Short mmCIF file of C-alpha atoms in Angstrom, two decimals:
data_model
loop_
_atom_site.label_atom_id
_atom_site.label_comp_id
_atom_site.label_asym_id
_atom_site.label_seq_id
_atom_site.Cartn_x
_atom_site.Cartn_y
_atom_site.Cartn_z
CA MET A 206 243.14 79.60 63.89
CA LYS A 207 245.59 81.01 66.36
CA THR A 208 249.00 80.85 66.56
CA THR A 209 252.00 81.43 67.35
CA GLY A 210 255.66 81.61 66.41
CA LYS A 211 258.10 81.79 64.10
CA MET A 212 261.61 81.43 63.32
CA PHE A 213 261.68 83.90 60.37
CA CYS A 214 260.59 85.48 57.79
CA ILE A 215 261.54 88.46 54.26
CA VAL A 216 259.43 90.92 54.37
CA CYS A 217 258.88 92.60 50.95
CA PHE A 218 257.41 95.46 50.04
CA LEU A 219 255.21 94.73 46.43
CA ILE A 220 255.55 98.81 45.16
CA GLY A 221 253.64 100.43 42.28
CA ILE A 222 250.40 97.98 42.33
CA SER A 223 247.31 99.47 41.33
CA PRO A 224 244.51 99.51 43.71
CA LEU A 225 241.05 97.12 42.87
CA LEU A 226 237.99 98.54 42.20
CA VAL A 227 235.14 95.98 42.01
CA THR A 228 231.84 95.68 41.26
CA ARG A 229 228.62 96.47 43.13
CA SER A 230 228.17 94.28 45.83
CA ILE A 231 226.09 91.16 45.96
CA ALA A 232 223.76 90.86 49.26
CA SER A 233 222.34 87.44 48.26
CA GLU A 234 223.42 85.32 45.88
CA PRO A 235 221.65 85.48 42.25
CA LYS A 236 218.48 83.61 41.50
CA ASP A 237 220.49 81.95 38.97
CA SER A 238 222.81 78.90 40.43
CA HIS A 239 225.03 79.47 36.70
CA THR A 240 226.62 82.86 37.20
CA ARG A 241 229.80 83.68 38.72
CA VAL A 242 229.27 86.25 41.75
CA ARG A 243 231.61 89.85 42.34
CA LEU A 244 231.55 89.36 46.87
CA VAL A 245 233.42 92.73 47.18
CA GLY A 246 232.00 96.43 46.76
CA ASP A 247 232.27 99.58 46.89
CA ASP A 248 230.44 99.91 50.71
CA LEU A 249 231.21 96.61 52.57
CA SER A 250 226.43 95.57 52.10
CA ALA A 251 227.63 92.05 50.72
CA TRP A 252 228.58 91.60 54.79
CA GLN A 253 226.40 90.25 57.48
CA GLY A 254 226.03 92.51 60.75
CA ASP A 255 228.22 93.88 63.23
CA THR A 256 231.26 94.11 60.33
CA GLY A 257 234.06 95.91 63.30
CA ASP A 258 236.83 97.55 61.47
CA TRP A 259 236.98 96.03 58.71
CA GLN A 260 237.18 99.04 55.36
CA VAL A 261 237.00 99.69 51.95
CA VAL A 262 240.44 101.17 51.17
CA GLY A 263 242.05 101.82 48.13
CA GLU A 264 245.41 100.55 48.37
CA VAL A 265 247.25 98.58 51.37
CA PHE A 266 250.58 97.84 52.42
CA VAL A 267 252.81 97.06 55.32
CA LYS A 268 254.58 99.91 57.39
CA PRO A 269 257.97 101.75 56.35
CA ASP A 270 258.46 101.40 59.89
CA ASP A 271 257.21 98.50 61.21
CA GLU A 272 257.24 96.00 59.39
CA LYS A 273 254.00 93.81 61.38
CA LYS A 274 251.80 96.76 60.36
CA LEU A 275 249.32 97.26 57.05
CA SER A 276 248.80 101.19 56.53
CA ALA A 277 246.21 102.04 53.43
CA LYS A 278 245.24 104.98 51.59
CA SER A 279 241.53 106.50 50.73
CA GLY A 280 239.58 104.44 47.66
CA THR A 281 238.46 102.09 47.45
CA GLY A 282 238.53 98.35 45.50
CA VAL A 283 240.24 96.98 49.01
CA ILE A 284 238.97 95.57 52.14
CA TRP A 285 241.45 95.62 54.67
CA ASN A 286 240.77 94.75 58.88
CA GLY A 287 241.65 98.02 60.01
CA PRO A 288 244.82 100.44 61.58
CA LYS A 289 244.63 97.71 64.32
CA GLY A 290 245.06 94.54 62.75
CA LYS A 291 242.99 93.01 64.31
CA THR A 292 238.73 92.77 65.02
CA LYS A 293 235.78 90.28 63.77
CA HIS A 294 235.90 88.29 60.90
CA LEU A 295 233.81 88.86 57.69
CA THR A 296 230.92 86.52 56.77
CA THR A 297 229.42 86.46 53.71
CA LYS A 298 225.46 87.07 53.27
CA ALA A 299 224.85 85.41 50.38
CA GLU A 300 225.47 81.40 51.35
CA PHE A 301 227.46 79.19 48.82
CA GLY A 302 227.51 74.30 48.50
CA ASP A 303 229.82 73.18 45.98
CA VAL A 304 231.76 76.47 44.55
CA ARG A 305 234.76 77.95 41.76
CA ALA A 306 236.30 80.34 43.64
CA HIS A 307 239.75 83.34 43.79
CA ILE A 308 241.01 85.51 46.80
CA GLU A 309 243.39 87.62 46.07
CA PHE A 310 245.01 88.55 49.91
CA LEU A 311 248.03 90.37 51.24
CA LEU A 312 250.03 89.74 55.14
CA CYS A 313 251.86 91.40 56.77
CA GLU A 314 255.21 89.65 58.77
CA ASP A 315 253.70 87.05 61.19
CA SER A 316 250.13 87.42 60.77
CA ASN A 317 247.61 85.27 60.45
CA SER A 318 243.98 84.62 58.62
CA GLY A 319 242.43 81.81 57.39
CA VAL A 320 238.72 81.74 55.03
CA TYR A 321 236.09 78.73 55.44
CA PHE A 322 234.65 77.81 52.82
CA ALA A 323 230.68 77.41 53.53
CA GLY A 324 231.95 77.75 57.11
CA GLN A 325 232.57 75.06 58.06
CA TYR A 326 236.40 74.21 56.66
CA GLU A 327 239.22 76.87 56.59
CA LEU A 328 241.82 77.15 54.13
CA GLN A 329 244.42 78.36 55.97
CA ILE A 330 246.52 81.86 55.37
CA PHE A 331 249.86 82.43 57.42
CA ASP A 332 252.91 84.55 56.93
CA ASN A 333 255.02 81.21 57.15
CA TRP A 334 257.71 82.23 53.45
CA GLN A 335 260.74 79.28 54.40
CA THR A 336 259.55 78.39 57.75
CA ARG A 337 259.13 75.50 59.16
CA SER A 338 255.29 74.37 60.62
CA PHE A 339 254.68 73.40 63.59
CA HIS A 340 251.26 70.96 62.99
CA SER A 341 250.31 69.62 59.63
CA GLY A 342 247.58 72.55 58.82
CA ILE A 343 248.82 75.61 59.83
CA GLU A 344 250.82 77.25 56.57
CA CYS A 345 249.46 78.88 54.02
CA GLY A 346 246.99 77.41 52.03
CA GLY A 347 247.22 74.29 54.24
CA ILE A 348 243.21 72.83 55.04
CA TYR A 349 243.35 73.51 59.06
CA GLN A 350 243.10 71.25 61.45
CA ARG A 351 239.96 69.06 63.26
CA TRP A 352 239.75 69.68 66.97
CA ASP A 353 238.37 68.00 70.16
CA LYS A 354 239.35 69.00 73.22
CA ASN A 355 239.07 64.82 74.28
CA ARG A 356 242.13 64.06 71.67
CA ASN A 357 245.16 63.89 72.72
CA PRO A 358 246.93 65.93 70.86
CA LYS A 359 243.56 67.37 70.20
CA GLY A 360 244.34 68.60 67.47
CA TYR A 361 244.05 65.62 63.73
CA GLU A 362 243.57 65.60 60.08
CA GLY A 363 245.82 69.03 59.40
CA HIS A 364 246.24 68.33 55.55
CA SER A 365 249.40 70.57 54.30
CA PRO A 366 249.85 71.62 50.85
CA ARG A 367 252.39 69.21 48.75
CA GLU A 368 254.06 72.29 48.44
CA ASP A 369 255.49 75.54 49.48
CA ALA A 370 254.09 78.39 47.62
CA SER A 371 253.82 81.05 49.38
CA PHE A 372 255.74 85.05 48.26
CA PRO A 373 257.02 87.21 51.43
CA SER A 374 254.83 89.42 53.76
CA GLY A 375 253.98 92.20 52.26
CA ARG A 376 252.81 90.84 48.01
CA TRP A 377 249.69 90.55 47.13
CA GLN A 378 249.16 86.01 47.13
CA THR A 379 246.10 84.59 45.06
CA PHE A 380 244.25 81.32 46.13
CA ASP A 381 242.00 79.39 43.16
CA VAL A 382 239.90 76.79 44.95
CA ILE A 383 237.55 73.78 43.60
CA PHE A 384 235.58 73.07 46.61
CA ARG A 385 232.98 70.56 46.81
CA ALA A 386 230.14 70.60 49.78
CA ALA A 387 229.35 67.38 51.79
CA ARG A 388 226.33 65.26 50.58
CA PHE A 389 223.46 64.83 52.91
CA ASP A 390 220.20 62.67 52.56
CA ARG A 391 216.80 63.99 52.93
CA ASN A 392 216.64 62.85 56.37
CA GLY A 393 220.22 64.42 56.38
CA SER A 394 222.68 61.46 56.81
CA LYS A 395 226.00 62.49 55.73
CA THR A 396 226.64 60.69 52.28
CA ALA A 397 229.79 62.32 51.06
CA ASN A 398 232.89 64.39 52.53
CA ALA A 399 233.31 67.63 51.58
CA LYS A 400 236.32 67.37 49.29
CA PHE A 401 239.04 70.62 47.84
CA VAL A 402 238.75 69.07 44.84
CA LYS A 403 241.95 71.61 43.58
CA VAL A 404 243.76 74.46 45.49
CA PHE A 405 246.44 76.22 43.50
CA HIS A 406 248.39 79.11 45.65
CA ASN A 407 250.17 81.56 43.49
CA GLY A 408 249.47 79.55 39.82
CA ILE A 409 250.80 75.93 42.18
CA LEU A 410 248.59 72.67 42.72
CA ILE A 411 249.16 72.62 46.51
CA HIS A 412 245.76 70.04 47.51
CA GLU A 413 244.09 67.41 44.65
CA ASN A 414 240.33 65.71 45.81
CA VAL A 415 241.36 65.89 49.64
CA GLU A 416 238.07 64.42 52.14
CA LEU A 417 237.52 66.58 55.10
CA ASN A 418 235.89 64.17 57.64
CA GLY A 419 234.39 67.13 59.11
CA PRO A 420 234.06 71.09 60.13
CA THR A 421 238.20 72.54 60.62
CA ARG A 422 238.51 73.46 63.58
CA GLY A 423 236.18 77.10 63.93
CA SER A 424 234.13 76.43 62.00
CA MET A 425 230.27 78.28 61.61
CA PHE A 426 228.88 75.09 63.48
CA ALA A 427 228.91 72.01 65.00
CA GLU A 428 227.72 69.88 62.17
CA GLU A 429 228.02 70.22 58.69
CA LYS A 430 226.12 71.93 56.23
CA PRO A 431 225.40 71.27 52.31
CA ARG A 432 226.17 75.25 52.12
CA GLY A 433 227.60 77.72 53.71
CA PRO A 434 228.71 80.78 53.57
CA LEU A 435 232.40 82.19 53.24
CA ARG A 436 234.44 83.57 56.10
CA PHE A 437 237.49 85.37 56.27
CA GLN A 438 239.43 85.94 59.49
CA GLY A 439 240.15 89.25 60.83
CA ASN A 440 240.75 88.98 64.81
CA HIS A 441 244.97 87.10 63.72
CA GLY A 442 246.09 89.81 62.75
CA PRO A 443 247.23 92.12 59.49
CA VAL A 444 245.64 91.52 56.70
CA THR A 445 243.77 92.30 53.39
CA TYR A 446 241.65 91.28 50.76
CA ARG A 447 240.85 92.64 46.55
CA ASN A 448 239.17 90.71 43.99
CA ILE A 449 237.08 87.45 46.01
CA TRP A 450 234.49 86.13 43.28
CA VAL A 451 232.86 82.75 43.44
CA ALA A 452 231.86 80.53 40.73
CA PRO A 453 230.35 77.47 40.63
CA VAL A 454 232.50 74.16 39.57
CA ASP A 455 232.09 72.95 36.42
CA GLU A 456 231.39 77.45 35.17
CA PRO A 457 235.91 77.13 33.07
CA ASP A 458 237.22 81.30 33.68
CA PHE A 459 236.03 83.19 29.61
CA PHE A 460 238.36 86.22 28.73
CA VAL A 461 238.73 88.14 25.85
CA PHE A 462 242.62 88.38 24.11
CA GLY A 463 242.69 92.47 23.64
CA TYR A 464 243.61 93.89 20.93
CA ALA A 465 239.66 93.31 19.93
CA LEU A 466 238.67 96.12 22.02
CA ARG A 467 242.71 98.03 20.82
CA ASP A 468 241.47 97.37 17.31
CA ALA A 469 238.17 98.49 17.24
CA GLY A 470 239.20 101.74 19.21
CA ILE A 471 237.83 101.00 22.55
CA ALA A 472 240.00 103.82 24.89
CA THR A 473 241.79 102.12 28.00
CA LYS A 474 239.87 103.21 30.12
CA GLU A 475 237.42 101.19 29.17
CA GLN A 476 238.12 98.16 28.32
CA GLY A 477 237.41 97.35 31.51
CA LYS A 478 233.91 98.43 32.32
CA LEU A 479 232.90 97.33 28.72
CA LEU A 480 233.91 93.23 29.54
CA ARG A 481 232.79 93.86 32.89
CA GLU A 482 228.74 94.64 31.23
CA LEU A 483 229.55 91.95 28.82
CA GLU A 484 230.37 89.60 32.06
CA TYR A 485 233.05 88.15 30.47
CA ASN A 486 235.94 87.60 33.51
CA GLY A 487 239.08 89.88 32.36
CA MET A 488 241.16 89.96 29.59
CA GLY A 489 245.28 89.26 27.66
CA HIS A 490 247.55 91.96 26.79
CA VAL A 491 249.36 91.77 23.31
CA GLY A 492 252.39 94.31 23.97
CA TYR A 493 253.73 96.17 26.96
CA GLU A 494 252.95 99.39 26.29
CA GLY A 495 249.98 100.37 28.28
CA LEU A 496 249.75 97.21 30.98
CA ALA A 497 249.83 99.22 33.56
CA GLY A 498 246.62 101.48 33.25
CA VAL A 499 244.62 98.25 32.24
CA VAL A 500 245.94 96.11 34.67
CA GLN A 501 244.40 99.10 36.53
CA GLU A 502 240.99 98.74 34.97
CA LEU A 503 240.55 95.62 35.05
CA ASP A 504 240.56 95.76 38.92
CA ARG A 505 238.70 98.97 38.67
CA ASN A 506 236.22 96.59 37.13
CA GLY A 507 235.99 92.88 39.12
CA LEU A 508 237.81 91.75 36.09
CA ARG A 509 241.90 89.57 36.51
CA MET A 510 244.79 90.58 33.87
CA PHE A 511 245.05 87.13 32.99
CA SER A 512 247.99 86.88 30.12
CA ILE A 513 250.59 89.04 28.20
CA TYR A 514 252.02 88.36 24.61
CA VAL A 515 256.11 87.39 24.92
CA ARG A 516 258.14 86.92 21.32
CA VAL A 517 260.79 84.99 22.14
CA GLN A 518 263.96 84.83 19.46
CA LEU A 519 266.55 82.12 19.20
CA ASP A 520 268.72 83.91 16.51
CA GLU A 521 272.16 84.98 18.07
CA GLY A 522 272.49 89.05 17.68
CA LYS A 523 268.86 89.48 18.55
CA PRO A 524 267.22 89.42 22.28
CA LYS A 525 266.45 86.84 23.66
CA TYR A 526 262.97 88.84 24.89
CA SER A 527 261.82 92.56 25.66
CA PRO A 528 264.56 94.26 28.12
CA ARG A 529 261.11 95.18 29.89
CA LEU A 530 259.81 91.79 30.19
CA LYS A 531 261.37 91.17 34.52
CA GLU A 532 259.36 95.17 34.39
CA THR A 533 256.35 93.49 32.49
CA ILE A 534 256.65 90.34 35.85
CA GLN A 535 256.54 92.38 38.86
CA ILE A 536 253.56 94.32 37.47
CA LEU A 537 251.16 90.69 37.12
CA ALA A 538 252.91 89.55 40.62
CA GLY A 539 250.12 88.07 43.10
CA ARG A 540 247.89 88.02 39.94
CA ASP A 541 248.58 84.27 38.63
CA ALA A 542 249.10 85.96 35.19
CA MET A 543 249.83 83.71 31.82
CA LEU A 544 253.49 84.57 29.96
CA ILE A 545 252.05 84.00 26.34
CA VAL A 546 254.69 82.58 25.08
CA THR A 547 255.38 82.48 21.44
CA ILE A 548 259.26 81.25 20.07
CA ASN A 549 260.76 82.04 16.21
CA SER A 550 263.93 82.18 14.40
CA ARG A 551 265.11 82.67 11.19
CA LYS A 552 268.27 79.78 11.94
CA TYR A 553 266.09 77.16 12.84
CA LYS A 554 263.18 75.94 10.71
CA PRO A 555 259.82 75.46 12.28
CA SER A 556 259.25 72.45 14.44
CA GLU A 557 262.77 72.05 13.99
CA THR A 558 264.72 70.05 16.88
CA ALA A 559 268.62 71.54 16.28
CA GLY A 560 266.71 73.84 18.49
CA ASP A 561 265.20 72.75 21.34
CA ASP A 562 268.82 72.90 24.02
CA LYS A 563 268.69 76.46 23.05
CA ALA A 564 265.30 77.27 23.57
CA VAL A 565 264.60 74.94 26.38
CA LYS A 566 267.61 77.06 28.16
CA ILE A 567 266.02 80.25 27.39
CA ILE A 568 262.16 79.39 28.68
CA ARG A 569 264.50 77.92 31.84
CA GLU A 570 265.91 81.92 31.77
CA ILE A 571 262.02 83.69 31.55
CA ASN A 572 260.22 81.14 33.94
CA GLU A 573 263.21 81.38 37.38
CA LEU A 574 261.48 85.43 36.87
CA ALA A 575 258.14 85.11 36.83
CA VAL A 576 257.55 81.54 39.37
CA ALA A 577 259.33 84.07 41.91
CA ASN A 578 255.74 86.43 40.81
CA GLY A 579 253.01 83.88 40.59
CA VAL A 580 253.61 83.55 37.15
CA ARG A 581 253.37 80.66 34.81
CA VAL A 582 255.00 80.75 31.64
CA ALA A 583 252.49 78.88 28.80
CA LEU A 584 253.96 78.76 25.17
CA TYR A 585 252.19 79.37 22.66
CA PRO A 586 252.19 77.13 19.32
CA HIS A 587 252.62 80.46 15.05
CA TYR A 588 251.40 79.16 12.75
CA ASP A 589 255.84 79.87 10.41
CA PHE A 590 257.23 80.11 13.52
CA TRP A 591 259.72 77.47 14.59
CA MET A 592 256.86 76.86 17.67
CA GLY A 593 254.16 76.27 15.20
CA ARG A 594 253.02 73.22 16.37
CA PHE A 595 250.98 72.35 19.15
CA GLU A 596 253.20 68.70 18.70
CA ASP A 597 255.80 71.53 19.45
CA SER A 598 254.42 73.46 22.56
CA VAL A 599 254.11 69.88 24.28
CA ARG A 600 257.71 69.23 23.77
CA MET A 601 258.89 71.63 24.29
CA ALA A 602 257.22 72.20 27.97
CA GLU A 603 258.15 68.22 28.13
CA LYS A 604 261.59 69.27 27.67
CA VAL A 605 261.17 72.40 30.54
CA ASP A 606 260.00 69.64 32.88
CA ARG A 607 258.86 72.76 35.52
CA LYS A 608 255.48 72.71 37.51
CA ASN A 609 255.24 76.89 36.54
CA VAL A 610 255.91 75.60 32.34
CA GLY A 611 253.22 74.91 30.77
CA SER A 612 251.66 74.76 26.87
CA VAL A 613 248.59 76.82 24.94
CA PHE A 614 245.70 75.20 22.58
CA SER A 615 245.06 77.24 19.69
CA LEU A 616 242.06 76.39 17.68
CA CYS A 617 243.12 78.40 15.04
CA HIS A 618 246.80 77.77 14.68
CA TRP A 619 245.89 73.97 14.77
CA LEU A 620 243.78 74.08 11.57
CA ARG A 621 246.24 76.10 9.87
CA GLU A 622 248.34 73.37 10.16
CA GLY A 623 246.45 70.70 9.18
CA GLY A 624 245.32 69.86 12.60
CA GLY A 625 245.53 66.05 13.19
CA ASP A 626 244.60 63.02 16.17
CA MET A 627 243.10 66.13 19.08
CA ARG A 628 242.12 63.26 21.52
CA SER A 629 245.79 62.09 21.58
CA LEU A 630 247.69 65.52 21.56
CA LEU A 631 245.15 67.31 24.53
CA GLU A 632 246.33 63.55 26.39
CA ARG A 633 249.04 64.25 26.19
CA SER A 634 249.09 67.85 27.46
CA ILE A 635 246.26 67.87 29.86
CA ASP A 636 247.99 67.26 32.53
CA HIS A 637 250.78 70.57 31.51
CA LEU A 638 247.88 72.46 29.70
CA PHE A 639 247.45 75.66 30.96
CA MET A 640 245.09 78.01 28.46
CA VAL A 641 242.47 77.47 25.33
CA VAL A 642 242.05 79.67 22.68
CA ILE A 643 239.13 79.59 21.55
CA HIS A 644 236.77 80.55 18.27
CA GLY A 645 234.45 80.60 15.14
CA ALA A 646 236.65 78.86 11.47
CA ASP A 647 236.10 76.81 9.33
CA HIS A 648 238.55 73.72 8.67
CA LYS A 649 240.50 74.96 6.45
CA GLY A 650 241.42 78.47 4.79
CA GLY A 651 243.46 81.47 5.85
CA ARG A 652 242.79 83.67 8.57
CA LYS A 653 239.43 85.18 7.65
CA GLU A 654 238.57 81.96 7.49
CA LEU A 655 239.70 80.56 10.13
CA ILE A 656 239.26 83.39 13.18
CA GLN A 657 235.20 84.90 13.01
CA LEU A 658 232.79 85.05 15.16
CA LEU A 659 232.34 82.56 17.54
CA GLY A 660 229.82 80.09 17.02
CA ASN A 661 230.72 81.36 13.07
CA GLY A 662 232.22 78.61 10.49
CA ASP A 663 231.87 75.12 9.37
CA TYR A 664 233.88 73.23 11.76
CA ASP A 665 232.18 72.79 15.50
CA VAL A 666 233.40 73.83 18.23
CA TYR A 667 231.78 71.58 20.38
CA PRO A 668 233.40 68.01 20.38
CA LEU A 669 237.03 69.70 21.53
CA PHE A 670 234.53 71.36 24.95
CA GLN A 671 233.34 67.89 25.53
CA ILE A 672 236.94 66.04 25.10
CA LEU A 673 237.95 69.12 27.31
CA LYS A 674 235.72 68.00 29.08
CA GLU A 675 236.66 63.79 29.61
CA LEU A 676 239.96 64.64 30.61
CA GLY A 677 239.71 66.91 33.38
CA TYR A 678 240.70 70.34 31.81
CA SER A 679 240.21 73.52 34.11
CA GLY A 680 241.85 76.24 33.23
CA PRO A 681 240.82 79.64 31.06
CA PHE A 682 239.78 79.73 28.07
CA GLY A 683 240.69 82.81 25.85
CA LEU A 684 238.38 83.37 23.00
CA LEU A 685 240.51 85.25 20.16
CA HIS A 686 238.06 87.99 18.37
CA TYR A 687 241.19 89.45 15.81
CA ARG A 688 240.00 91.49 12.70
CA VAL A 689 236.47 89.81 13.30
CA ALA A 690 233.87 92.77 11.84
CA GLY A 691 231.73 94.93 12.88
CA ASP A 692 229.72 96.59 15.91
CA ILE A 693 232.06 95.39 18.58
CA ARG A 694 230.57 95.56 21.45
CA GLU A 695 227.53 93.57 19.64
CA SER A 696 229.74 90.59 18.70
CA LEU A 697 231.56 90.08 22.23
CA ALA A 698 227.94 89.95 23.34
CA GLN A 699 226.93 87.16 20.32
CA ALA A 700 230.54 85.03 21.68
CA MET A 701 228.53 85.01 24.68
CA LYS A 702 225.69 84.06 24.25
CA VAL A 703 227.27 81.24 22.58
CA TRP A 704 228.85 80.60 24.98
CA ARG A 705 226.74 80.18 27.50
CA ASP A 706 224.87 78.42 25.18
CA ILE A 707 228.26 75.71 25.41
CA THR A 708 228.25 75.69 28.50
CA LYS A 709 224.73 75.04 28.84
CA ARG A 710 224.89 72.44 27.04
CA LEU A 711 227.65 70.36 28.31
CA ARG A 712 226.04 70.30 32.13
CA ALA A 713 223.22 69.00 30.37
CA GLU A 714 225.29 66.37 29.61
CA ARG A 715 225.89 65.23 33.86
#
């Protein structure tokens, strides 16, 4: 909704982020209700009617001579509301009910926009970094107020975010949303309110299980409906969006760790295309080399960079981590990516708690760099490293005690360390479990036995999925496809088939 007033804002420019080249337009929701839908393409055919001044461009940035305006470079991949910064709302042709959604956006100073779920409930987008709000729900990430001209005050039931997770203007930001639509019986009477189940802003949980008694101000419909389009406000100031997609609520993100493609000799410029064709959601990168190019190719194919592998060393006389880490975090800024952190030492034995204090200090130092850019820190246990067991990563996440720091459950390393009581470990870690790494495996053995094609091996991975579902895990799953034999396209296609079978089976157990 349109608002006025602002105490102050510090403008920050984000330079050098590669543009997103999105995939083909989707004009209507697919028949398969379990298919992810990418809502942007290289034109505006996915959107209803007259789209006004909205344009598809290659890059958008704050004008150097006017901090309250945006400018653009030609190309594809980014949707911009034009040089005037004020035009019609953009509304999808497709209609949705329950969805998971990922949205990336950028504002200039004092600008304002919003996203209406099902065309009725606004999640506010507003440049209010470090600025006190003047009513509930106006803040970036706020759930905007309902409105009744006969009430005093007219606005009511706005929901502020738990905390201010905003970035300064001029930087890309992310929303990751799980939304449940209102329920109605056969007579049209409402039986359950709409609900924002979870909203993450720049990787920080800002709403959980917020029920909405009715539409917020500016709803497309006077009365609530079980389905509706996504609507993006375009008339309240300069704004730009990229990488917008929706998916079924119960379909987690599934990505591939990049060394599978690298080791198979797949060129960087072909990696995004291959993953898009196989319907993966993105990739995790290993090493610092070539990161910017890989991000560009993922953007070009409407995919996400989920993580990058970071080594930490506890021993004196050795670098704690790469001097390129700060540069890397800046490349990942605004993408809700994770630093997959391993920790090793020769001074301390594996799992020796004498190294805890030093490790906590280094992790917090890394986190200070990461949190300012919307990047999370996920502690990865690696067999025979100092942080070798899943229990170690959980212990360290608890000791670091930062919302932006969590742990990773890696199936192969858990098996290599001898397994254990999986359920109790996951129950203990679920509040800060950021990622789960899966693959096929035997119960015992070395690398070849413990890392196989998903679906192969005598270890049944399905109970892991059941436990995670019961515990309410909603994070991504990374496919460890390290040195799996065979043609890379065929093996990744087979892994995706197994993934689809697993998620289908889980849905059937409702």
